[in-house]
PDB file of C-alpha atoms and ligand atoms in Angstrom:
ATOM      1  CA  UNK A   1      -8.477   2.963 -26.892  1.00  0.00           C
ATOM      2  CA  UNK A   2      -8.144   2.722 -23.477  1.00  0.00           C
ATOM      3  CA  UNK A   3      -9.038   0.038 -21.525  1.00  0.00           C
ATOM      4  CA  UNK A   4      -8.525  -0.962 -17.099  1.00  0.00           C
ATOM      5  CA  UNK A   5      -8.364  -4.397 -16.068  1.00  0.00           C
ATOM      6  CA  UNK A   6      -8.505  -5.587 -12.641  1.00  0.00           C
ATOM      7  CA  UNK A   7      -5.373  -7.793 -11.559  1.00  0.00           C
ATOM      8  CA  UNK A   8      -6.819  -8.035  -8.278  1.00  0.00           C
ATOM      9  CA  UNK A   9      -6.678  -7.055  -4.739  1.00  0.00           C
ATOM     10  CA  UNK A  10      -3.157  -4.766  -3.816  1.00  0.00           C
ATOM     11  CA  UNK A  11      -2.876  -6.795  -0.495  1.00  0.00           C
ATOM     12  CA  UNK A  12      -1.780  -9.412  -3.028  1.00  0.00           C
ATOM     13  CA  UNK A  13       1.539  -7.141  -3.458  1.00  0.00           C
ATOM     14  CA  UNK A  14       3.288  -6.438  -0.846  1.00  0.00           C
ATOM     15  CA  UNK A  15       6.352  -3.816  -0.765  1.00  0.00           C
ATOM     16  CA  UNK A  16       8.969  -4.403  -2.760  1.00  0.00           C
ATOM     17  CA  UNK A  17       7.566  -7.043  -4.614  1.00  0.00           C
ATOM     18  CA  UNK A  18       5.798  -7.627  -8.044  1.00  0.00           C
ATOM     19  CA  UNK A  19       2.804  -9.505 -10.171  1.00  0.00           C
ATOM     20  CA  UNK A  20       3.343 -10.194 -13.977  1.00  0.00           C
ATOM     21  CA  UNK A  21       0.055  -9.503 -15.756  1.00  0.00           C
ATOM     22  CA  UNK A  22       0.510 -11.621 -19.118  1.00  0.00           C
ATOM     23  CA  UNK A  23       0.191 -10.006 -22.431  1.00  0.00           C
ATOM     24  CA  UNK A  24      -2.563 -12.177 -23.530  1.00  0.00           C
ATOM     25  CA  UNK A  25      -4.382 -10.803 -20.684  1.00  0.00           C
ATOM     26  CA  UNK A  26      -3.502  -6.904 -21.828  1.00  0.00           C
ATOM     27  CA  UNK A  27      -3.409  -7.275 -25.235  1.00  0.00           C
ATOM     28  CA  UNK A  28      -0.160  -5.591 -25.240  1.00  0.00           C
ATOM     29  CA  UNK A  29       3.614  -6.098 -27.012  1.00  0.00           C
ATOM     30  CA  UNK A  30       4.957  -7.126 -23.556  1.00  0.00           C
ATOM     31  CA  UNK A  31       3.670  -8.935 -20.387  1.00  0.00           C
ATOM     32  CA  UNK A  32       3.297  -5.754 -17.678  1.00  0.00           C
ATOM     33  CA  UNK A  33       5.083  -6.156 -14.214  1.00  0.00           C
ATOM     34  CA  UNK A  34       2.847  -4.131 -11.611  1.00  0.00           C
ATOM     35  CA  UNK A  35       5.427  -2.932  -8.458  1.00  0.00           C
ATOM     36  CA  UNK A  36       4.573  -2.135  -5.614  1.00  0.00           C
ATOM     37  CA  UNK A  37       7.816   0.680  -4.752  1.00  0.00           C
ATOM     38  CA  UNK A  38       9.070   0.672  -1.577  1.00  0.00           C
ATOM     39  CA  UNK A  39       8.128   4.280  -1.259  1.00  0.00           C
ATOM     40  CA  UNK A  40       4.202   2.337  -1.182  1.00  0.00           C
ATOM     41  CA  UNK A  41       3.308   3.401  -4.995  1.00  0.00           C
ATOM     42  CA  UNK A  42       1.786   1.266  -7.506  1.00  0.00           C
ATOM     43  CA  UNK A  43       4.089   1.147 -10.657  1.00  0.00           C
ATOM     44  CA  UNK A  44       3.335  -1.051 -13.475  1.00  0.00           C
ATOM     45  CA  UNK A  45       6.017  -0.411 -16.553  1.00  0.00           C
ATOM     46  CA  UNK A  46       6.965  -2.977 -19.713  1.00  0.00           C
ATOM     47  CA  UNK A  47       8.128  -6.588 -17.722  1.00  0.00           C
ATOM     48  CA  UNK A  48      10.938  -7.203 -20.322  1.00  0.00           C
ATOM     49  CA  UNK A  49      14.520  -5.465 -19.502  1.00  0.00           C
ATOM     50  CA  UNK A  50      15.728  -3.500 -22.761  1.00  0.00           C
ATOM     51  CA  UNK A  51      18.918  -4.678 -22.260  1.00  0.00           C
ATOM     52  CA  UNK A  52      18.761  -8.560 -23.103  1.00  0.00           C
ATOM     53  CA  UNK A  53      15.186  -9.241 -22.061  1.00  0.00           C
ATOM     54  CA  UNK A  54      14.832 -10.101 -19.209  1.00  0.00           C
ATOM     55  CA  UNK A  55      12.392 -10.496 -16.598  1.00  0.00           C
ATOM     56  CA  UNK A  56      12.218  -7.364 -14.272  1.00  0.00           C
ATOM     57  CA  UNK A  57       9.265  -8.880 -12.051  1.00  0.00           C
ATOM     58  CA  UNK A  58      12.348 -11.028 -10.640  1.00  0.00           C
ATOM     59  CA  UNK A  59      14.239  -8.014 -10.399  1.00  0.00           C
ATOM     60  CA  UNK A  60      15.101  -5.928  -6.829  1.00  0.00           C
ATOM     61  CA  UNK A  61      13.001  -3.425  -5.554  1.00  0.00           C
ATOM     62  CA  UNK A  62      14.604  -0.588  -4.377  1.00  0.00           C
ATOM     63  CA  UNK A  63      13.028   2.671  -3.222  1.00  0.00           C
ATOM     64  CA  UNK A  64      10.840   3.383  -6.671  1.00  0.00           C
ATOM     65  CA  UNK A  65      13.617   1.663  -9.125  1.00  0.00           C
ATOM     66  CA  UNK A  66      13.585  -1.846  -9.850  1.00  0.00           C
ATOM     67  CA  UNK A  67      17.171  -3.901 -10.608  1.00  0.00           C
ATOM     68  CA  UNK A  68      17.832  -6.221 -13.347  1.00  0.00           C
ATOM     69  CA  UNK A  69      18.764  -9.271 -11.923  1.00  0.00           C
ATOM     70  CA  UNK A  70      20.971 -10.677 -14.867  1.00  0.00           C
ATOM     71  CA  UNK A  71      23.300  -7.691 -15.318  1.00  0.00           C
ATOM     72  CA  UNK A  72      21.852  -4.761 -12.854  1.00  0.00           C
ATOM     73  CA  UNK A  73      20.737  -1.666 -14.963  1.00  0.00           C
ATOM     74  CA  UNK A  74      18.316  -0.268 -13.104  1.00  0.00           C
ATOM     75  CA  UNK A  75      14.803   1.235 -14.223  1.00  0.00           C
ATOM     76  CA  UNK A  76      13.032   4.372 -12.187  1.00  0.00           C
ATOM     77  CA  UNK A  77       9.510   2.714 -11.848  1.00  0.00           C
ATOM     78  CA  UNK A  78       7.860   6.032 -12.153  1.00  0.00           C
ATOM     79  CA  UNK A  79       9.116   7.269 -15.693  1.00  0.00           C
ATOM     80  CA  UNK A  80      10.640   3.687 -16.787  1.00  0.00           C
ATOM     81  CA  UNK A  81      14.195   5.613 -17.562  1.00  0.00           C
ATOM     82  CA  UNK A  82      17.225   3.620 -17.997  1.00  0.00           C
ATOM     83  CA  UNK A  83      19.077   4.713 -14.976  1.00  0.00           C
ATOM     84  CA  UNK A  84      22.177   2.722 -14.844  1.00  0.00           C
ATOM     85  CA  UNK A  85      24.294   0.771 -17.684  1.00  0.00           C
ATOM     86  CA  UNK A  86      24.388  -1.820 -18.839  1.00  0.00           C
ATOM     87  CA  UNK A  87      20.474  -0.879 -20.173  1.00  0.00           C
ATOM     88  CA  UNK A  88      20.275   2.740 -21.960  1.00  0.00           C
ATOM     89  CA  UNK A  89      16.753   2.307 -23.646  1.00  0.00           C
ATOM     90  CA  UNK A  90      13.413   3.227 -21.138  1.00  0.00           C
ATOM     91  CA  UNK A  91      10.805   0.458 -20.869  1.00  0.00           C
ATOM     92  CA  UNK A  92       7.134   1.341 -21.002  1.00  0.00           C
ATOM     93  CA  UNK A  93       5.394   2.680 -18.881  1.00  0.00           C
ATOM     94  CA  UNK A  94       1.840   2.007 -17.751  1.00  0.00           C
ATOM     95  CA  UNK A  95      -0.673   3.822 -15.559  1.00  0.00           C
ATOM     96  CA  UNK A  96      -2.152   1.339 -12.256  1.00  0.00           C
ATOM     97  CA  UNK A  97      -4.192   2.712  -9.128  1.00  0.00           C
ATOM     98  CA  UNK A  98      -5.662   1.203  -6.219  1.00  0.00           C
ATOM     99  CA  UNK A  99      -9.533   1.601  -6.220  1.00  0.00           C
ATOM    100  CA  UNK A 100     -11.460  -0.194  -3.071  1.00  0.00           C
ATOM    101  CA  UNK A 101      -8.596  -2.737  -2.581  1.00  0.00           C
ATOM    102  CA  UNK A 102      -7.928  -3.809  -6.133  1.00  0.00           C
ATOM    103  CA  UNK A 103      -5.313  -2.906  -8.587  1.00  0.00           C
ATOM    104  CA  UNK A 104      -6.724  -1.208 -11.893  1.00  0.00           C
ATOM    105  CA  UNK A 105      -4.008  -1.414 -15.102  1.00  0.00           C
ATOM    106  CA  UNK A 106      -5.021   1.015 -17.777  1.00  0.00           C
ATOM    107  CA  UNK A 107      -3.659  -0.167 -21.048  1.00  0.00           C
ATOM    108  CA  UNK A 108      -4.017   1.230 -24.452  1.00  0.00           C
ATOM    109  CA  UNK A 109      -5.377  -1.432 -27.051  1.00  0.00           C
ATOM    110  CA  UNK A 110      -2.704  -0.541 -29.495  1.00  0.00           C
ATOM    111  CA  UNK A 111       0.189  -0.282 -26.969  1.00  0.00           C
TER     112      UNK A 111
HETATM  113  S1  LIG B 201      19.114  -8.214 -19.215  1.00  0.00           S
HETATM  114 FE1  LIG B 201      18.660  -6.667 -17.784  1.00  0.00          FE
HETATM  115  S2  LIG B 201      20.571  -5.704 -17.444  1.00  0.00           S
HETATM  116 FE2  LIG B 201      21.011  -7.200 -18.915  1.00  0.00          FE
END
């Protein structure tokens, strides 16, 4: 089932930068990093890089990819493809709008 939680207001986010919603909070496998793209999206994909899991809230925002900063694959925010090596395997994607200010992450309950 699906289910939105608020992770509060976008302003929070600027470009190019990122908030880690916990999995305890979603219920998910893996915490969710929420981008905000430098194209001015919302993106909000799997936080945990499929290469040797890392952290891709502390990653570089570039246009709507994000960077792994350990070895630099690079993940397209939008689909969460694999678009550079060292990484080959997508990360999860999640859907995330801005309603009157705040950020909204839909999760699935069994994602
Ligand atoms: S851990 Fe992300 S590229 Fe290696």
């Amino acid at each position: 089932m699906a289910r939105e939680i608020n992770v509060g207001p976008a302003s929070a986010v600027p470009e190019g930068e990122s908030l880690v919603v916990p999995k305890e909070t979603t219920g998910t496998k893996d915490h969710i990093g929420v981008f905000h793209g430098e194209d001015g999206e919302f993106y909000a994909i799997d936080n945990t890089c499929s290469h040797q899991d890392y952290a891709l809230s502390e990653g570089f925002v570039e246009g709507a990819c994000v960077e792994c900063p350990l070895h630099g694959a690079s993940f397209d925010l939008r689909t969460g493809e694999a678009l550079t090596l060292p990484a080959t395997t997508p990360v999860g994607t999640h859907a995330v709008e801005v309603r009157d200010g705040d950020l909204w992450l839909t999760v699935q309950d069994d994602a």
